[in-house]
CSV table of C-alpha atoms and ligand atoms in Angstrom, one decimal:
chain,number,residue,atom,x,y,z
Y,18,UNK,CA,116.2,107.4,126.7
Y,19,UNK,CA,114.1,110.5,126.0
Y,20,UNK,CA,114.1,110.8,122.2
Y,21,UNK,CA,112.4,114.2,122.2
Y,22,UNK,CA,110.1,112.8,119.5
Y,23,UNK,CA,106.6,114.2,119.3
Y,24,UNK,CA,103.6,111.8,118.8
Y,25,UNK,CA,103.0,108.5,120.5
Y,26,UNK,CA,104.9,106.3,118.0
Y,27,UNK,CA,108.0,108.2,117.2
Y,28,UNK,CA,107.1,110.9,114.6
Y,29,UNK,CA,109.2,113.9,114.0
Y,30,UNK,CA,112.0,115.0,116.3
Y,31,UNK,CA,111.4,118.3,118.1
Y,32,UNK,CA,113.0,121.4,116.6
Y,33,UNK,CA,114.4,123.1,119.6
Y,34,UNK,CA,116.2,126.4,120.2
Y,35,UNK,CA,116.9,126.1,123.9
Y,36,UNK,CA,119.7,123.6,124.1
Y,37,UNK,CA,122.1,124.1,127.1
Y,38,UNK,CA,125.7,123.5,126.7
Y,39,UNK,CA,125.6,120.8,129.5
Y,40,UNK,CA,122.8,119.0,127.7
Y,41,UNK,CA,124.6,118.9,124.4
Y,42,UNK,CA,127.8,117.9,126.1
Y,43,UNK,CA,126.1,115.0,127.7
Y,44,UNK,CA,124.9,113.8,124.2
Y,45,UNK,CA,128.4,114.3,122.8
Y,46,UNK,CA,129.9,112.2,125.6
Y,47,UNK,CA,127.4,109.3,125.4
Y,48,UNK,CA,128.7,105.8,124.6
Y,49,UNK,CA,129.5,106.0,120.9
Y,50,UNK,CA,126.9,103.4,119.9
Y,51,UNK,CA,124.1,105.1,121.9
Y,52,UNK,CA,125.0,108.5,120.3
Y,53,UNK,CA,125.1,107.1,116.8
Y,54,UNK,CA,121.9,105.2,117.3
Y,55,UNK,CA,120.1,108.3,118.5
Y,56,UNK,CA,121.5,110.5,115.8
Y,57,UNK,CA,120.6,107.9,113.1
Y,58,UNK,CA,117.0,107.7,114.4
Y,59,UNK,CA,116.7,111.5,114.0
Y,60,UNK,CA,118.2,111.2,110.6
Y,61,UNK,CA,115.8,108.5,109.4
Y,62,UNK,CA,112.8,110.4,110.7
Y,63,UNK,CA,113.8,113.4,108.6
Y,64,UNK,CA,115.7,112.2,105.6
Y,65,UNK,CA,116.2,109.3,103.2
Y,66,UNK,CA,119.4,107.9,104.8
Y,67,UNK,CA,120.7,106.7,101.4
Y,68,UNK,CA,120.4,110.0,99.5
Y,69,UNK,CA,123.2,112.5,99.6
Y,70,UNK,CA,123.0,116.1,98.3
Y,71,UNK,CA,126.0,117.3,96.4
Y,72,UNK,CA,127.3,120.9,96.2
Y,73,UNK,CA,130.2,122.1,94.1
Y,74,UNK,CA,132.5,124.9,95.0
Y,75,UNK,CA,134.3,127.5,92.9
Y,76,UNK,CA,136.6,130.2,94.1
Y,77,UNK,CA,135.5,133.3,92.1
Y,78,UNK,CA,138.2,135.5,93.7
Y,79,UNK,CA,141.2,133.8,95.1
Y,80,UNK,CA,143.8,134.9,97.7
Y,81,UNK,CA,145.1,138.2,99.0
Y,82,UNK,CA,142.4,138.3,101.7
Y,83,UNK,CA,142.8,141.0,104.4
Y,84,UNK,CA,141.4,138.8,107.2
Y,85,UNK,CA,143.8,136.7,109.3
Y,86,UNK,CA,141.8,133.4,109.7
Y,87,UNK,CA,144.5,131.0,111.1
Y,88,UNK,CA,143.5,128.1,108.9
Y,89,UNK,CA,143.2,129.8,105.5
Y,90,UNK,CA,145.4,129.4,102.5
Y,91,UNK,CA,144.0,132.7,101.1
Y,92,UNK,CA,144.9,135.1,103.9
Y,93,UNK,CA,147.4,137.8,103.0
Y,94,UNK,CA,148.7,137.6,106.6
Y,95,UNK,CA,150.2,134.1,105.9
Y,96,UNK,CA,153.0,133.0,103.6
Y,97,UNK,CA,151.2,130.0,101.9
Y,98,UNK,CA,152.6,130.6,98.4
Y,99,UNK,CA,149.1,131.1,97.0
Y,100,UNK,CA,149.0,133.6,94.2
Y,101,UNK,CA,146.2,136.2,94.5
Y,102,UNK,CA,144.0,136.7,91.5
Y,103,UNK,CA,141.2,139.0,90.4
Y,104,UNK,CA,137.5,138.1,90.3
Y,105,UNK,CA,136.9,135.7,87.4
Y,106,UNK,CA,134.6,136.4,84.5
Y,107,UNK,CA,130.9,135.6,84.7
Y,108,UNK,CA,131.0,133.4,81.6
Y,109,UNK,CA,133.8,131.2,83.1
Y,110,UNK,CA,131.8,130.8,86.3
Y,111,UNK,CA,128.7,129.7,84.3
Y,112,UNK,CA,130.7,127.2,82.1
Y,113,UNK,CA,132.1,125.6,85.3
Y,114,UNK,CA,128.6,125.6,86.9
Y,115,UNK,CA,127.2,123.8,83.9
Y,116,UNK,CA,129.9,121.1,84.2
Y,117,UNK,CA,129.1,120.7,87.9
Y,118,UNK,CA,125.4,120.3,87.1
Y,119,UNK,CA,126.1,117.7,84.4
Y,120,UNK,CA,128.3,115.8,86.9
Y,121,UNK,CA,125.3,115.6,89.4
Y,122,UNK,CA,125.7,118.6,91.7
Y,123,UNK,CA,122.4,120.4,92.7
Y,124,UNK,CA,123.9,123.5,94.3
Y,125,UNK,CA,126.7,125.7,93.1
Y,126,UNK,CA,128.7,127.6,95.8
Y,127,UNK,CA,130.8,130.5,94.8
Y,128,UNK,CA,133.4,131.9,97.3
Y,129,UNK,CA,135.5,135.0,97.3
Y,130,UNK,CA,138.5,135.9,99.5
Y,131,UNK,CA,137.1,139.2,100.8
Y,132,UNK,CA,136.4,140.7,104.2
Y,133,UNK,CA,133.2,142.0,102.5
Y,134,UNK,CA,132.2,142.6,98.9
Y,135,UNK,CA,132.6,146.1,97.4
Y,136,UNK,CA,129.7,147.9,95.6
Y,137,UNK,CA,131.6,147.7,92.3
Y,138,UNK,CA,131.6,143.9,92.6
Y,139,UNK,CA,127.9,143.5,93.0
Y,140,UNK,CA,126.8,143.6,89.3
Y,141,UNK,CA,129.0,140.7,88.4
Y,142,UNK,CA,127.9,138.8,91.6
Y,143,UNK,CA,124.3,139.3,90.7
Y,144,UNK,CA,124.9,138.1,87.1
Y,145,UNK,CA,126.6,134.9,88.5
Y,146,UNK,CA,123.6,134.2,90.7
Y,147,UNK,CA,121.1,134.7,87.9
Y,148,UNK,CA,123.2,132.6,85.5
Y,149,UNK,CA,123.5,129.7,88.0
Y,150,UNK,CA,119.8,129.8,88.7
Y,151,UNK,CA,119.0,129.7,84.9
Y,152,UNK,CA,121.0,126.5,84.7
Y,153,UNK,CA,118.6,124.9,87.1
Y,154,UNK,CA,121.0,124.9,90.0
Y,155,UNK,CA,120.6,126.2,93.5
Y,156,UNK,CA,122.9,129.1,94.1
Y,157,UNK,CA,125.1,129.8,97.1
Y,158,UNK,CA,127.6,132.6,97.7
Y,159,UNK,CA,130.2,133.2,100.4
Y,160,UNK,CA,131.7,136.6,100.2
Y,161,UNK,CA,132.4,137.7,103.8
Y,162,UNK,CA,130.4,140.2,105.8
Y,163,UNK,CA,127.2,141.6,104.3
Y,164,UNK,CA,125.2,144.7,105.1
Y,165,UNK,CA,121.4,144.7,104.9
Y,166,UNK,CA,121.6,146.4,101.5
Y,167,UNK,CA,123.9,143.7,100.2
Y,168,UNK,CA,121.6,141.0,101.3
Y,169,UNK,CA,118.6,142.6,99.7
Y,170,UNK,CA,120.4,142.9,96.4
Y,171,UNK,CA,121.4,139.2,96.6
Y,172,UNK,CA,117.9,138.2,97.5
Y,173,UNK,CA,116.5,140.1,94.5
Y,174,UNK,CA,119.0,138.3,92.3
Y,175,UNK,CA,117.5,135.0,93.4
Y,176,UNK,CA,120.3,133.8,95.7
Y,177,UNK,CA,119.2,130.6,97.6
Y,178,UNK,CA,121.9,130.2,100.2
Y,179,UNK,CA,124.6,132.3,101.9
Y,180,UNK,CA,127.5,130.6,103.5
Y,181,UNK,CA,129.1,132.3,106.5
Y,182,UNK,CA,130.6,130.0,109.1
Y,183,UNK,CA,131.1,130.8,112.8
Y,184,UNK,CA,134.0,128.3,112.5
Y,185,UNK,CA,134.3,127.5,116.3
Y,186,UNK,CA,133.0,128.4,119.7
Y,187,UNK,CA,132.9,132.0,120.9
Y,188,UNK,CA,135.5,131.0,123.5
Y,189,UNK,CA,138.0,129.7,120.9
Y,190,UNK,CA,137.3,132.2,118.2
Y,191,UNK,CA,140.0,134.8,118.9
Y,192,UNK,CA,142.7,132.1,119.0
Y,193,UNK,CA,141.9,131.5,115.3
Y,194,UNK,CA,140.8,134.9,113.9
Y,195,UNK,CA,141.6,138.4,115.2
Y,196,UNK,CA,140.5,140.7,112.4
Y,197,UNK,CA,136.8,140.2,113.1
Y,198,UNK,CA,134.7,139.0,116.0
Y,199,UNK,CA,132.2,136.2,116.6
Y,200,UNK,CA,129.6,138.9,117.0
Y,201,UNK,CA,130.4,140.3,113.5
Y,202,UNK,CA,129.6,136.8,112.1
Y,203,UNK,CA,126.3,136.6,113.9
Y,204,UNK,CA,125.4,140.1,112.6
Y,205,UNK,CA,125.9,139.1,109.0
Y,206,UNK,CA,123.9,135.9,109.6
Y,207,UNK,CA,121.1,137.9,111.0
Y,208,UNK,CA,121.1,140.2,107.9
Y,209,UNK,CA,121.0,137.1,105.6
Y,210,UNK,CA,118.1,135.6,107.5
Y,211,UNK,CA,116.3,139.0,107.5
Y,212,UNK,CA,116.5,139.2,103.7
Y,213,UNK,CA,114.9,135.7,103.4
Y,214,UNK,CA,118.0,134.0,102.1
Y,215,UNK,CA,118.7,130.5,103.4
Y,216,UNK,CA,121.6,130.2,105.9
Y,217,UNK,CA,124.5,127.9,105.4
Y,218,UNK,CA,126.6,128.1,108.6
Y,219,UNK,CA,129.0,125.6,110.3
Y,220,UNK,CA,132.6,125.4,111.3
Y,221,UNK,CA,135.9,123.6,111.4
Y,222,UNK,CA,137.0,120.7,113.6
Y,223,UNK,CA,140.6,120.0,114.4
Y,224,UNK,CA,141.9,123.5,115.1
Y,225,UNK,CA,143.3,122.6,118.5
Y,226,UNK,CA,139.9,123.3,120.2
Y,227,UNK,CA,138.5,121.3,123.1
Y,228,UNK,CA,135.5,119.0,122.8
Y,229,UNK,CA,133.4,121.7,124.6
Y,230,UNK,CA,134.2,124.2,121.8
Y,231,UNK,CA,132.8,121.8,119.2
Y,232,UNK,CA,129.7,121.3,121.4
Y,233,UNK,CA,129.2,125.1,122.0
Y,234,UNK,CA,129.7,125.9,118.3
Y,235,UNK,CA,126.8,123.6,117.5
Y,236,UNK,CA,124.7,124.9,120.5
Y,237,UNK,CA,125.2,128.5,119.1
Y,238,UNK,CA,123.8,127.4,115.7
Y,239,UNK,CA,121.0,125.4,117.2
Y,240,UNK,CA,119.9,128.3,119.4
Y,241,UNK,CA,119.7,130.8,116.6
Y,242,UNK,CA,116.1,131.9,116.0
Y,243,UNK,CA,116.0,129.6,113.0
Y,244,UNK,CA,118.4,126.7,112.4
Y,245,UNK,CA,120.7,127.2,109.5
Y,246,UNK,CA,119.2,125.1,106.6
Y,247,UNK,CA,122.7,123.9,105.9
Y,248,UNK,CA,125.5,123.1,108.4
Y,249,UNK,CA,128.9,122.4,106.9
Y,250,UNK,CA,131.3,120.5,109.2
Y,251,UNK,CA,134.8,120.9,107.9
Y,252,UNK,CA,137.9,118.9,109.1
Y,253,UNK,CA,140.8,121.3,109.1
Y,254,UNK,CA,143.0,120.9,106.1
Y,255,UNK,CA,146.4,121.9,107.5
Y,256,UNK,CA,147.9,124.5,105.2
Y,257,UNK,CA,151.7,125.1,105.2
Y,258,UNK,CA,152.5,128.7,106.1
Y,259,UNK,CA,149.4,129.2,108.2
Y,260,UNK,CA,149.4,129.4,112.1
Y,261,UNK,CA,147.4,126.1,112.1
Y,262,UNK,CA,149.7,124.2,109.8
Y,263,UNK,CA,150.5,121.7,112.6
Y,264,UNK,CA,146.9,121.2,113.7
Y,265,UNK,CA,144.3,118.9,112.1
Y,266,UNK,CA,145.1,115.8,114.1
Y,267,UNK,CA,141.8,114.8,115.7
Y,268,UNK,CA,140.5,111.4,116.7
Y,269,UNK,CA,138.1,110.4,113.9
Y,270,UNK,CA,135.7,109.2,116.5
Y,271,UNK,CA,135.4,112.8,117.9
Y,272,UNK,CA,134.8,114.1,114.4
Y,273,UNK,CA,131.9,111.6,114.0
Y,274,UNK,CA,130.6,112.6,117.4
Y,275,UNK,CA,130.4,116.2,116.1
Y,276,UNK,CA,128.4,115.2,113.1
Y,277,UNK,CA,126.0,113.1,115.2
Y,278,UNK,CA,125.5,116.0,117.6
Y,279,UNK,CA,124.8,118.4,114.7
Y,280,UNK,CA,122.2,116.0,113.5
Y,281,UNK,CA,120.5,115.7,116.9
Y,282,UNK,CA,120.5,119.4,117.6
Y,283,UNK,CA,119.4,120.5,114.1
Y,284,UNK,CA,117.2,117.6,112.9
Y,285,UNK,CA,115.8,119.2,109.7
Y,286,UNK,CA,119.1,120.8,108.5
Y,287,UNK,CA,121.4,119.5,105.8
Y,288,UNK,CA,124.6,118.4,107.6
Y,289,UNK,CA,127.5,118.6,105.2
Y,290,UNK,CA,130.6,116.5,105.5
Y,291,UNK,CA,132.7,119.3,104.1
Y,292,UNK,CA,136.5,120.0,103.7
Y,293,UNK,CA,139.0,117.3,104.7
Y,294,UNK,CA,137.5,114.2,103.0
Y,295,UNK,CA,140.7,113.5,101.2
Y,296,UNK,CA,142.2,112.7,104.6
Y,297,UNK,CA,139.3,110.5,105.7
Y,298,UNK,CA,139.0,106.8,105.1
Y,299,UNK,CA,135.9,105.3,103.4
Y,300,UNK,CA,134.9,103.8,106.8
Y,301,UNK,CA,135.1,107.2,108.5
Y,302,UNK,CA,132.9,108.8,105.8
Y,303,UNK,CA,130.5,105.9,106.1
Y,304,UNK,CA,130.2,106.5,109.9
Y,305,UNK,CA,129.6,110.2,109.2
Y,306,UNK,CA,126.7,109.3,106.8
Y,307,UNK,CA,125.3,106.9,109.4
Y,308,UNK,CA,125.6,109.6,112.1
Y,309,UNK,CA,123.5,112.0,110.0
Y,310,UNK,CA,125.6,113.7,107.3
Y,311,UNK,CA,123.5,113.9,104.2
Y,312,UNK,CA,125.5,116.2,102.0
Y,313,UNK,CA,129.0,116.6,100.6
Y,314,UNK,CA,131.1,118.9,98.4
Y,315,UNK,CA,131.7,117.2,95.1
Y,316,UNK,CA,134.5,117.7,92.6
Y,317,UNK,CA,138.2,117.6,92.6
Y,318,UNK,CA,138.8,121.0,94.2
Y,319,UNK,CA,137.2,122.8,97.1
Y,320,UNK,CA,138.2,126.5,96.9
Y,321,UNK,CA,142.0,126.1,96.8
Y,322,UNK,CA,142.5,122.6,98.2
Y,323,UNK,CA,141.9,119.0,96.9
Y,324,UNK,CA,138.7,117.1,97.3
Y,325,UNK,CA,138.1,113.5,96.3
Y,326,UNK,CA,137.1,113.6,92.6
Y,327,UNK,CA,134.1,112.1,90.8
Y,328,UNK,CA,135.6,108.7,90.4
Y,329,UNK,CA,136.5,108.2,94.0
Y,330,UNK,CA,133.1,109.5,95.2
Y,331,UNK,CA,131.3,107.3,92.7
Y,332,UNK,CA,133.1,104.3,94.0
Y,333,UNK,CA,132.3,105.3,97.6
Y,334,UNK,CA,128.6,105.7,96.8
Y,335,UNK,CA,128.6,102.3,95.1
Y,336,UNK,CA,130.2,100.6,98.0
Y,337,UNK,CA,127.7,102.2,100.5
Y,338,UNK,CA,124.6,102.0,98.2
Y,339,UNK,CA,124.2,105.7,98.3
Y,340,UNK,CA,122.5,107.8,95.6
Y,341,UNK,CA,122.8,111.5,94.7
Y,342,UNK,CA,119.9,113.8,95.4
Y,343,UNK,CA,118.3,114.8,92.1
Y,344,UNK,CA,117.7,118.3,90.9
Y,345,UNK,CA,114.2,119.4,91.8
Y,346,UNK,CA,114.2,122.8,90.0
Y,347,UNK,CA,112.0,123.3,87.0
Y,348,UNK,CA,114.5,125.7,85.4
Y,349,UNK,CA,115.3,124.9,81.7
Y,350,UNK,CA,118.2,122.5,81.4
Y,351,UNK,CA,120.2,124.8,79.1
E,429,SAM,N1,135.9,134.7,102.8
E,429,SAM,C1,134.6,134.1,103.1
E,429,SAM,C2,134.5,133.8,104.5
E,429,SAM,O1,135.4,133.6,105.3
E,429,SAM,O2,133.3,133.8,105.0
E,429,SAM,C3,134.3,132.9,102.3
E,429,SAM,C4,135.4,131.8,102.0
E,429,SAM,S1,136.0,130.9,103.4
E,429,SAM,C5,137.4,130.1,102.6
E,429,SAM,C6,134.8,129.7,103.8
E,429,SAM,C7,135.0,128.7,104.9
E,429,SAM,O3,135.9,127.7,104.5
E,429,SAM,C8,135.6,129.2,106.2
E,429,SAM,O4,134.7,129.9,107.0
E,429,SAM,C9,136.1,127.9,106.8
E,429,SAM,O5,135.1,127.4,107.6
E,429,SAM,C10,136.4,127.0,105.6
E,429,SAM,N2,137.8,126.8,105.4
E,429,SAM,C11,138.7,127.6,104.9
E,429,SAM,N3,140.0,127.1,104.9
E,429,SAM,C12,139.9,125.8,105.5
E,429,SAM,C13,140.8,124.8,105.8
E,429,SAM,N4,142.1,124.9,105.5
E,429,SAM,N5,140.3,123.7,106.3
E,429,SAM,C14,139.0,123.5,106.6
E,429,SAM,N6,138.1,124.5,106.3
E,429,SAM,C15,138.5,125.6,105.8
E,430,DTB,C1,132.6,125.5,104.0
E,430,DTB,O1,132.2,125.4,105.1
E,430,DTB,N1,133.6,124.9,103.5
E,430,DTB,C2,133.8,125.3,102.1
E,430,DTB,C3,132.7,126.3,101.9
E,430,DTB,N2,132.1,126.4,103.1
E,430,DTB,C4,133.0,127.6,101.3
E,430,DTB,C5,135.2,125.8,101.9
E,430,DTB,C6,136.3,124.8,102.3
E,430,DTB,C7,137.6,125.4,102.0
E,430,DTB,C8,138.7,124.4,102.2
E,430,DTB,C9,140.0,125.0,101.9
E,430,DTB,C10,140.3,125.4,100.5
E,430,DTB,O2,139.9,124.8,99.5
E,430,DTB,O3,141.0,126.5,100.4
E,431,SF4,FE1,139.6,135.5,103.9
E,431,SF4,FE2,137.5,133.8,104.2
E,431,SF4,FE3,140.1,132.9,104.2
E,431,SF4,FE4,139.2,134.2,106.3
E,431,SF4,S1,138.4,132.2,105.5
E,431,SF4,S2,141.2,134.6,105.2
E,431,SF4,S3,137.8,135.7,105.3
E,431,SF4,S4,139.0,133.9,102.5
C-alpha cells in the first residue's frame, strides 16, 4: 500500500492538492480495517491521537434567516417553530465565552442566521471578537457571505477562524439549497483566505446524498489552494418542519469512512466530529476518533440543537483515555 509518506521511514504524510475523485473514492471504498489503519497512521504522524480540541458554539443571532438551507432550523422558509431573535448583547456573549473557557474549550465560535452581515452589525461583531480574544480564547465567526471589505475588518479585529461550510458536493448542492450557489460559498472562502483568516469548512453527512457526494465534497476541500485548517463533519440533525426532516439515517460505518477520508486527504487539518453526536453511540464516536477526528463541539447546545453536555463528554473521555487540548494563548486569564 502506498502511504504517500515522505522520507524513508514513514515521516510526514504528503499534503496534496491534486486528488482525483476516483482516487478518493477508491480510498473510501477500501475494506474498513484497511481504511481505518491508513487514516490512523496519518493521524498519528500529525497529531497526538489522545488529545481532542474543544470548541464551543453560541448563536448570536437566531432564526429568521432568508436562506433556504434544507437542513436548517433557522431558515424563514421552513416552519420549524423556532422564534427569531435579534443579535444578542456583546456582554452576554463574553459572559458565555468565559464559562466555555472555564469548562475547557479553547475556541469560541459565534454564529448568526444571516445571508451576510450588514454594515451596521460590524461594530458589535468586532467587539465580540476582541472580547473573546482578551479571554485567551481563539475566536471563530460564522455569519454567511463576506466581501473582501468584511474579511479585512474581521482580520483587523483579530479573528482567528471563519466557518463557512460547502455542506455537500457541487452535484448535490441545489437539492439542499437554492438561494445561493456552491460558487458563492467558494468566493467567500477565497475572501477569508485572502485576508489571512484561518478557514473552517466542512459539511453535512446524511442529507440523502450518495457516497460519491461525500467523497467529492472532501475532494473539493482538499484541492483548494490551501486546506481548511478546520474541517467540521456534521451528521444531519433532522429538524421537524424542514425539507430534510425525514433524512439523517445513514450507516454509521459510512459516517466513519467519511471521517477517515477527511483525515487522509487533509492530514494537517483539525477534523471535527461536529453536529449529531447526541445520536451517536460511544462506540461510533470512538471509531471516529480512531479514524482521525481530533476535535469536537463541547457544551449542551450547538446553535439551536442539543449536544452531549459536559458530564457525558467527561465520561466518554474517561472511558477512552482522551484528554482535552489545553489553551496555548498567553492572553490574560481574566
Ligand atoms: N448562517 C451561516 C451559514 O450558513 O454559513 C452560519 C450558521 S450555519 C447554521 C452553520 C452550519 O451548521 C451549516 O453550514 C451546516 O453545515 C450546519 N448545520 C446547520 N443545521 C444543521 C443540522 N440540522 N444538522 C447538521 N448540521 C447543521
Ligand atoms: C458546523 O459545521 N457545525 C456547527 C458550526 N459549524 C457553526 C453548527 C451545527 C448546527 C447544528 C444545528 C443547530 O444547532 O441548529
Ligand atoms: Fe441561514 Fe446558515 Fe441556516 Fe442556511 S444554515 S438557513 S444560511 S442560518
